[in-house]
Short mmCIF file of C-alpha atoms in Angstrom, two decimals:
data_model
loop_
_atom_site.label_atom_id
_atom_site.label_comp_id
_atom_site.label_asym_id
_atom_site.label_seq_id
_atom_site.Cartn_x
_atom_site.Cartn_y
_atom_site.Cartn_z
CA MET H 1487 34.42 -12.08 -105.06
CA GLU H 1488 35.53 -9.31 -102.63
CA HIS H 1489 36.00 -10.32 -99.06
CA VAL H 1490 34.17 -8.30 -96.53
CA ASP H 1491 35.37 -8.30 -92.91
CA THR H 1492 32.80 -8.99 -90.36
CA PRO H 1493 32.97 -6.64 -87.30
CA THR H 1494 34.17 -8.40 -84.18
CA PRO H 1495 31.61 -7.90 -81.40
CA THR H 1496 32.92 -5.71 -78.69
CA LYS H 1497 32.65 -6.98 -75.07
CA LYS H 1498 30.51 -4.75 -72.99
CA GLY H 1499 32.04 -3.43 -69.84
CA PHE H 1500 30.76 -4.24 -66.35
CA ASP H 1501 27.31 -2.76 -65.82
CA TYR H 1502 27.58 -1.66 -62.26
CA ASP H 1503 24.23 0.03 -62.17
CA ALA H 1504 22.37 -3.02 -63.29
CA PHE H 1505 24.36 -5.16 -60.71
CA LEU H 1506 23.54 -2.68 -57.97
CA LYS H 1507 19.77 -2.57 -58.74
CA ARG H 1508 19.64 -6.33 -59.03
CA TRP H 1509 21.29 -6.95 -55.58
CA LEU H 1510 19.31 -4.13 -53.91
CA TRP H 1511 16.13 -5.76 -55.17
CA LEU H 1512 17.20 -9.23 -54.00
CA ILE H 1513 18.19 -7.85 -50.55
CA ALA H 1514 14.99 -5.98 -50.24
CA ILE H 1515 12.93 -9.08 -51.06
CA VAL H 1516 15.01 -11.09 -48.39
CA PHE H 1517 14.39 -8.55 -45.69
CA ALA H 1518 10.60 -8.39 -46.48
CA ALA H 1519 10.43 -12.11 -46.59
CA ILE H 1520 12.14 -12.48 -43.17
CA VAL H 1521 9.87 -9.94 -41.56
CA PHE H 1522 6.80 -11.81 -42.96
CA VAL H 1523 7.98 -15.21 -41.76
CA GLY H 1524 9.02 -13.71 -38.41
CA LEU H 1525 5.43 -12.80 -37.72
CA ALA H 1526 4.78 -16.45 -36.92
CA PHE H 1527 6.72 -16.11 -33.62
CA PRO H 1528 5.31 -14.42 -30.47
CA GLN H 1529 5.82 -10.63 -30.62
CA PHE H 1530 4.87 -9.48 -27.14
CA GLU H 1531 3.23 -10.70 -23.94
CA ALA H 1532 0.17 -9.42 -21.95
CA ASN H 1533 -2.28 -10.23 -19.32
CA PRO H 1534 -5.74 -11.23 -20.66
CA ILE H 1535 -8.32 -9.10 -18.77
CA GLU H 1536 -11.64 -10.20 -17.21
CA VAL H 1537 -14.04 -7.27 -17.43
CA THR H 1538 -16.95 -6.83 -15.02
CA GLY H 1539 -19.28 -3.88 -14.23
CA GLY H 1540 -19.89 -0.93 -16.37
CA PRO H 1541 -20.64 2.80 -16.41
CA ILE H 1542 -22.48 4.01 -13.38
CA LEU H 1543 -24.54 7.10 -12.61
CA VAL H 1544 -22.95 9.52 -10.05
CA ASP H 1545 -24.59 12.82 -9.35
CA GLY H 1546 -26.43 12.63 -12.58
CA GLU H 1547 -23.26 11.83 -14.63
CA LEU H 1548 -22.00 8.61 -15.98
CA THR H 1549 -18.61 7.55 -14.70
CA ASN H 1550 -16.32 4.60 -14.76
CA GLY H 1551 -17.74 1.46 -12.99
CA TYR H 1552 -15.57 -1.14 -14.75
CA THR H 1553 -13.33 -3.66 -12.98
CA PHE H 1554 -10.46 -5.08 -14.90
CA THR H 1555 -9.01 -8.26 -13.47
CA PRO H 1556 -5.69 -9.48 -15.00
CA LEU H 1557 -5.34 -13.18 -15.64
CA ASP H 1558 -2.20 -15.26 -16.25
CA GLU H 1559 0.24 -13.58 -18.65
CA ILE H 1560 0.51 -15.12 -22.17
CA ALA H 1561 2.81 -14.65 -25.14
CA ILE H 1562 0.88 -13.10 -28.14
CA GLY H 1563 1.59 -14.26 -31.59
CA PHE H 1564 -0.23 -14.22 -34.96
CA GLY H 1565 -2.66 -17.04 -34.01
CA ALA H 1566 -3.74 -15.38 -30.75
CA LEU H 1567 -4.80 -12.30 -32.65
CA PHE H 1568 -7.79 -14.20 -34.11
CA ALA H 1569 -9.06 -15.26 -30.77
CA ASN H 1570 -12.38 -13.90 -29.52
CA GLY H 1571 -13.35 -12.33 -32.87
CA GLY H 1572 -9.86 -10.85 -33.64
CA ASN H 1573 -8.05 -7.73 -32.52
CA TRP H 1574 -8.64 -5.38 -35.53
CA MET H 1575 -6.32 -2.72 -34.15
CA ILE H 1576 -3.14 -4.87 -34.38
CA LEU H 1577 -4.26 -7.58 -36.88
CA TRP H 1578 -3.99 -5.32 -39.97
CA LEU H 1579 -0.49 -4.37 -38.98
CA TYR H 1580 0.54 -7.97 -39.58
CA PHE H 1581 -0.46 -7.80 -43.22
CA LEU H 1582 1.78 -4.71 -44.03
CA PRO H 1583 4.96 -6.93 -44.39
CA LEU H 1584 3.10 -9.19 -46.86
CA PHE H 1585 1.92 -6.23 -48.86
CA SER H 1586 5.52 -4.86 -49.01
CA LEU H 1587 6.82 -8.25 -50.03
CA ILE H 1588 4.30 -8.58 -52.90
CA LEU H 1589 5.19 -5.06 -54.23
CA LEU H 1590 8.92 -5.86 -54.22
CA VAL H 1591 8.37 -9.24 -56.05
CA ILE H 1592 6.39 -7.70 -58.86
CA SER H 1593 8.36 -4.33 -59.24
CA PRO H 1594 11.12 -5.60 -61.61
CA PHE H 1595 8.38 -6.48 -64.17
CA CYS H 1596 6.74 -3.14 -64.17
CA GLY H 1597 9.05 -1.03 -66.24
CA LYS H 1598 9.22 2.66 -65.40
CA TYR H 1599 6.75 2.09 -62.61
CA SER H 1600 9.29 -0.08 -60.67
CA SER H 1601 10.57 2.82 -58.75
CA HIS H 1602 7.04 3.73 -57.65
CA LEU H 1603 6.38 0.19 -56.42
CA ALA H 1604 9.73 0.04 -54.61
CA LEU H 1605 8.98 3.39 -52.98
CA THR H 1606 5.48 2.18 -51.89
CA ALA H 1607 7.13 -0.93 -50.42
CA ALA H 1608 9.59 1.31 -48.57
CA ILE H 1609 6.65 3.38 -47.14
CA VAL H 1610 4.73 0.36 -46.03
CA SER H 1611 7.80 -1.10 -44.36
CA LEU H 1612 8.64 2.08 -42.63
CA VAL H 1613 5.08 2.48 -41.32
CA ALA H 1614 5.06 -1.23 -40.10
CA GLY H 1615 8.45 -0.72 -38.34
CA VAL H 1616 7.34 2.31 -36.43
CA LEU H 1617 3.95 0.72 -35.42
CA PHE H 1618 5.66 -2.49 -34.29
CA PHE H 1619 7.51 -0.40 -31.73
CA ILE H 1620 4.20 0.51 -30.16
CA SER H 1621 2.42 -2.72 -30.98
CA PRO H 1622 1.98 -3.86 -27.37
CA THR H 1623 0.04 -0.71 -26.59
CA LEU H 1624 -2.01 -1.05 -29.86
CA PHE H 1625 -2.81 -4.60 -28.88
CA ALA H 1626 -4.06 -3.70 -25.39
CA TYR H 1627 -6.30 -0.89 -26.75
CA GLY H 1628 -7.70 -3.22 -29.33
CA GLU H 1629 -8.50 -5.71 -26.58
CA CYS H 1630 -10.08 -2.93 -24.50
CA TRP H 1631 -12.23 -1.62 -27.38
CA GLN H 1632 -13.41 -5.18 -28.09
CA ALA H 1633 -14.23 -5.77 -24.45
CA ILE H 1634 -16.20 -2.59 -23.59
CA GLY H 1635 -16.87 -0.91 -26.95
CA SER H 1636 -14.88 1.72 -28.83
CA ASP H 1637 -17.52 4.40 -28.14
CA ILE H 1638 -16.81 4.31 -24.40
CA ALA H 1639 -13.19 2.95 -24.24
CA LEU H 1640 -11.77 6.44 -23.53
CA ASP H 1641 -14.72 7.94 -21.66
CA TYR H 1642 -16.02 7.53 -18.16
CA GLY H 1643 -12.72 8.17 -16.33
CA ASP H 1644 -10.64 6.72 -19.25
CA PRO H 1645 -11.05 3.02 -18.57
CA GLY H 1646 -8.88 2.44 -21.59
CA PHE H 1647 -5.84 3.59 -19.67
CA ILE H 1648 -6.79 1.51 -16.64
CA TYR H 1649 -7.19 -1.55 -18.89
CA LEU H 1650 -3.74 -0.79 -20.37
CA ASP H 1651 -2.16 -0.83 -16.99
CA ALA H 1652 -3.85 -4.04 -15.94
CA ALA H 1653 -2.92 -5.77 -19.29
CA SER H 1654 0.77 -4.71 -18.74
CA PRO H 1655 1.82 -5.42 -22.42
CA ALA H 1656 5.50 -5.80 -22.87
CA PHE H 1657 7.90 -6.51 -25.81
CA LEU H 1658 9.25 -9.92 -26.48
CA PRO H 1659 12.44 -9.98 -28.62
CA GLY H 1660 10.38 -10.94 -31.66
CA ALA H 1661 8.58 -7.55 -31.89
CA VAL H 1662 11.93 -5.61 -31.58
CA VAL H 1663 13.52 -7.80 -34.25
CA ILE H 1664 10.48 -7.40 -36.60
CA ALA H 1665 10.50 -3.61 -36.08
CA ALA H 1666 14.27 -3.23 -36.83
CA LEU H 1667 14.01 -5.59 -39.87
CA SER H 1668 11.03 -3.60 -41.19
CA LEU H 1669 13.12 -0.32 -40.96
CA LEU H 1670 16.08 -1.96 -42.67
CA SER H 1671 13.79 -3.30 -45.42
CA SER H 1672 12.40 0.12 -45.86
CA LEU H 1673 15.95 1.64 -46.14
CA VAL H 1674 16.87 -0.89 -48.78
CA SER H 1675 13.60 -0.56 -50.70
CA PHE H 1676 14.01 3.26 -50.73
CA SER H 1677 17.58 2.90 -51.96
CA LEU H 1678 16.30 0.62 -54.75
CA SER H 1679 13.67 3.21 -55.67
CA ALA H 1680 16.20 6.06 -55.66
CA ASN H 1681 18.53 4.06 -57.99
CA LEU H 1682 15.69 3.67 -60.55
CA ILE H 1683 15.24 7.36 -61.02
CA LYS H 1684 17.48 10.13 -62.37
CA ILE H 1685 18.26 13.22 -60.25
CA SER H 1686 20.58 16.04 -61.33
CA ILE H 1687 22.15 18.93 -59.50
CA ARG H 1688 19.45 21.17 -60.90
CA ASP H 1689 16.84 18.82 -59.61
CA ILE H 1690 18.34 18.81 -56.12
CA SER H 1691 18.47 22.58 -56.13
CA GLU H 1692 14.94 23.02 -57.30
CA ILE H 1693 13.58 20.48 -54.82
CA GLY H 1694 15.61 21.93 -51.97
CA ILE H 1695 14.44 25.50 -52.58
CA LEU H 1696 10.76 24.53 -52.88
CA SER H 1697 10.99 22.27 -49.83
CA ALA H 1698 12.41 25.11 -47.79
CA LEU H 1699 9.71 27.35 -49.00
CA ALA H 1700 7.12 24.82 -47.95
CA ILE H 1701 8.72 24.67 -44.44
CA ALA H 1702 8.78 28.38 -44.14
CA LEU H 1703 5.02 28.63 -45.26
CA GLN H 1704 3.88 26.10 -42.63
CA PHE H 1705 4.78 28.61 -39.90
CA ILE H 1706 2.16 31.14 -41.37
CA LYS H 1707 -0.99 29.19 -40.58
CA ILE H 1708 -4.56 29.33 -39.18
CA GLN H 1709 -4.68 27.09 -36.15
CA VAL H 1710 -7.69 24.83 -35.84
CA GLY H 1711 -8.64 24.39 -32.19
CA ALA H 1712 -6.27 24.59 -29.23
CA ASP H 1713 -4.11 21.70 -30.50
CA GLY H 1714 -3.66 19.84 -33.74
CA GLY H 1715 -4.18 20.71 -37.40
CA SER H 1716 -3.85 24.00 -39.15
CA ILE H 1717 -4.42 25.60 -42.61
CA ASN H 1718 -1.43 26.93 -44.47
CA LEU H 1719 0.22 27.16 -47.91
CA GLY H 1720 2.97 24.60 -47.32
CA LEU H 1721 1.52 22.07 -49.72
CA VAL H 1722 1.72 24.36 -52.73
CA PRO H 1723 5.44 24.17 -53.15
CA LEU H 1724 5.32 20.41 -52.49
CA SER H 1725 2.68 20.10 -55.19
CA LEU H 1726 4.97 21.90 -57.68
CA ILE H 1727 7.69 19.34 -56.86
CA ALA H 1728 5.38 16.43 -57.45
CA LEU H 1729 4.01 17.86 -60.64
CA ARG H 1730 7.37 18.66 -62.12
CA HIS H 1731 9.40 15.70 -60.81
CA GLY H 1732 6.94 12.89 -60.42
CA PRO H 1733 5.65 11.03 -57.45
CA THR H 1734 9.02 9.44 -56.21
CA LYS H 1735 10.76 12.74 -55.81
CA GLY H 1736 7.53 14.33 -54.60
CA PHE H 1737 7.19 11.77 -51.86
CA ILE H 1738 10.81 12.38 -50.82
CA ALA H 1739 10.17 16.12 -50.53
CA GLY H 1740 6.80 15.83 -48.89
CA GLY H 1741 6.91 12.67 -46.72
CA LEU H 1742 10.53 12.59 -45.75
CA VAL H 1743 12.07 16.15 -45.83
CA TYR H 1744 9.04 18.23 -45.04
CA GLY H 1745 7.35 15.56 -43.05
CA ILE H 1746 10.26 14.90 -40.64
CA ILE H 1747 11.00 18.58 -40.17
CA THR H 1748 7.41 19.65 -39.45
CA CYS H 1749 6.96 16.65 -37.18
CA ILE H 1750 9.84 17.93 -35.04
CA THR H 1751 8.74 21.51 -35.10
CA ASP H 1752 5.05 20.68 -34.29
CA GLY H 1753 6.16 18.83 -31.20
CA TYR H 1754 3.40 16.24 -30.99
CA GLY H 1755 5.86 13.31 -30.84
CA PHE H 1756 7.40 10.93 -33.34
CA GLN H 1757 4.62 8.47 -32.81
CA THR H 1758 2.42 10.80 -34.98
CA TYR H 1759 4.97 10.68 -37.91
CA PRO H 1760 3.93 7.59 -39.87
CA PHE H 1761 0.25 8.68 -40.52
CA ASP H 1762 0.05 12.40 -39.92
CA TYR H 1763 3.36 13.31 -41.68
CA LEU H 1764 4.73 10.48 -43.77
CA ILE H 1765 1.45 9.46 -45.35
CA GLY H 1766 -0.32 12.85 -44.72
CA PHE H 1767 2.27 14.97 -46.49
CA GLY H 1768 3.78 12.30 -48.68
CA SER H 1769 0.30 11.94 -50.17
CA ILE H 1770 0.99 15.10 -52.19
CA ALA H 1771 3.02 12.81 -54.37
CA GLU H 1772 -0.27 11.61 -55.95
CA ILE H 1773 -0.41 14.63 -58.26
CA GLY H 1774 2.93 13.39 -59.79
CA PHE H 1775 1.09 10.50 -61.44
CA PHE H 1776 -0.75 13.10 -63.54
CA SER H 1777 2.22 15.17 -64.56
CA LYS H 1778 2.74 13.73 -68.05
CA LEU H 1779 -0.96 14.21 -68.78
CA CYS H 1780 -0.74 17.80 -67.54
CA PHE H 1781 2.27 18.59 -69.73
CA LYS H 1782 0.90 17.48 -73.06
CA GLY H 1783 0.10 19.85 -75.89
CA GLU H 1784 1.84 22.18 -78.31
CA ASP H 1785 2.29 24.79 -75.63
CA GLY H 1786 3.11 22.34 -72.90
CA TRP H 1787 -0.23 22.41 -71.38
CA ASN H 1788 -3.82 21.54 -72.32
CA PRO H 1789 -7.27 22.24 -71.00
CA LEU H 1790 -7.64 18.80 -69.53
CA GLY H 1791 -4.59 19.60 -67.42
CA PHE H 1792 -6.82 21.61 -65.01
CA LEU H 1793 -8.97 18.50 -64.50
CA TYR H 1794 -5.91 16.30 -63.87
CA ILE H 1795 -4.65 18.75 -61.23
CA PHE H 1796 -8.05 18.73 -59.65
CA LEU H 1797 -8.00 14.92 -59.56
CA GLY H 1798 -4.41 14.76 -58.16
CA ILE H 1799 -5.13 17.23 -55.33
CA VAL H 1800 -8.52 15.55 -54.46
CA LEU H 1801 -6.77 12.16 -54.25
CA ALA H 1802 -3.93 13.55 -52.17
CA THR H 1803 -6.31 15.25 -49.84
CA LEU H 1804 -8.30 12.07 -49.43
CA VAL H 1805 -5.21 9.91 -48.65
CA ARG H 1806 -4.16 12.59 -46.14
CA LEU H 1807 -7.56 12.56 -44.47
CA ILE H 1808 -7.46 8.87 -44.22
CA GLY H 1809 -3.95 8.90 -42.76
CA SER H 1810 -4.76 11.52 -40.17
CA THR H 1811 -8.04 9.85 -39.26
CA ILE H 1812 -6.21 6.61 -38.56
CA SER H 1813 -3.60 8.47 -36.58
CA SER H 1814 -6.39 10.10 -34.40
CA MET H 1815 -7.94 6.59 -33.79
CA VAL H 1816 -4.63 4.84 -33.07
CA ILE H 1817 -2.57 7.49 -31.23
CA TYR H 1818 -5.38 9.52 -29.48
CA GLY H 1819 -8.14 6.92 -29.17
CA TYR H 1820 -10.89 8.71 -31.12
CA ASP H 1821 -13.68 6.75 -32.55
CA LEU H 1822 -14.18 6.94 -36.36
CA VAL H 1823 -16.91 9.70 -36.25
CA ALA H 1824 -14.89 11.92 -33.88
CA ALA H 1825 -11.67 11.36 -35.91
CA LEU H 1826 -13.40 12.29 -39.22
CA ALA H 1827 -15.16 15.26 -37.65
CA TYR H 1828 -11.88 16.73 -36.37
CA ASN H 1829 -9.67 16.09 -39.32
CA GLY H 1830 -12.52 16.86 -41.78
CA VAL H 1831 -12.40 20.49 -40.60
CA TYR H 1832 -8.87 21.58 -41.77
CA ILE H 1833 -7.61 18.97 -44.21
CA PRO H 1834 -10.30 19.62 -46.95
CA VAL H 1835 -9.89 23.40 -46.52
CA THR H 1836 -6.19 23.11 -46.91
CA GLY H 1837 -6.68 20.87 -50.00
CA ALA H 1838 -9.13 23.45 -51.48
CA VAL H 1839 -6.60 26.34 -50.91
CA THR H 1840 -3.77 24.26 -52.51
CA LEU H 1841 -6.03 23.35 -55.42
CA ALA H 1842 -6.88 26.98 -56.10
CA CYS H 1843 -3.18 27.98 -56.05
CA MET H 1844 -2.18 25.07 -58.32
CA GLU H 1845 -4.89 25.80 -60.84
CA ALA H 1846 -3.75 29.42 -60.99
CA LEU H 1847 -0.16 28.41 -61.40
CA TYR H 1848 -0.72 25.67 -63.91
CA ILE H 1849 0.05 27.49 -67.20
CA PRO H 1850 3.18 29.28 -65.85
CA ILE H 1851 4.40 25.88 -64.49
CA ALA H 1852 3.77 24.22 -67.90
CA LYS H 1853 5.86 26.96 -69.59
CA VAL H 1854 8.68 26.45 -67.18
CA ASN H 1855 8.54 22.72 -67.67
CA ARG H 1856 8.68 23.09 -71.41
CA ILE H 1857 11.93 25.18 -71.18
CA PHE H 1858 13.42 23.00 -68.40
CA PRO H 1859 12.08 19.48 -68.79
CA VAL H 1860 12.88 16.89 -66.07
CA GLU H 1861 14.35 13.52 -66.95
CA ARG H 1862 12.93 11.00 -64.50
CA TYR H 1863 13.97 7.43 -65.06
CA ALA H 1864 17.43 5.90 -65.01
#
């Protein structure tokens, strides 16, 4: 009987990429867990306010008649936020680290969607970190709105600002540490997401050119009102990026590159970045979730692709509207109706213009994508 040699198994080399992803994932979870546990400690201190009086009629017009009397200063922690019915303006902020932690824990078990979950965790942590830096002010406004009503908190001589001065909210070390750890958690989570996708020199060049075009187009705009929003074509190149390269790269281009640059050039302050820019323009990444459906068919496109583009743009517009509405309420003190009325003027119109352009460009984009396909996952 002829002897047949059995091949000796070869030892695999060290898988550096797998090692890096595993440790990034573990570090991200540790940071997110520390942030969540740290919420049990006091974050800031403020004076509880005793409110007396109300609006008074002067020369036929209502004006501020409130008296805000500060009481003894107390340290504010998680438990205190539930007192007197709860402070909704700050309470939801405390659930962001938990949401980020849950996303990171489940991300390794979600296959090719792991990068999307890690990216979402990074966004949530970034928003939480920025908002924790202004959390004392948010807390004081929440208390004011609860005490005198959100519909009049910024009317009648701006009692909200008077309340804020009387409350004198200030940081404790806990809030600063939580804010810093949230930003570090965001950085690690984003690094994890970036290591789960593939990006080539061609991808970088294409994304860079389209991002630059988007930034240039945002200077050609129709201004809405004296301040604030505008209608422009900047979201069209960002939509092309998301459709071709998927949601992760789409968010990088829209929420980070385009968002940071336009936040600086618009000049409304970095406090507007998390909701108006990071979420507002990062939302265009939503269309990337439909890209594989759009690029099916013998010719690289199919009639249903027009519907998927419609759904993606509508979803992105809705997320942007929600983000900007929250920003108007948190940063500028609008009530819900006023915030929706203002942002509802220009955001849906911008979405409609972007949708019309993308529908017109769909077939040419599909042909380009067929010739130059994009490889997305590592």
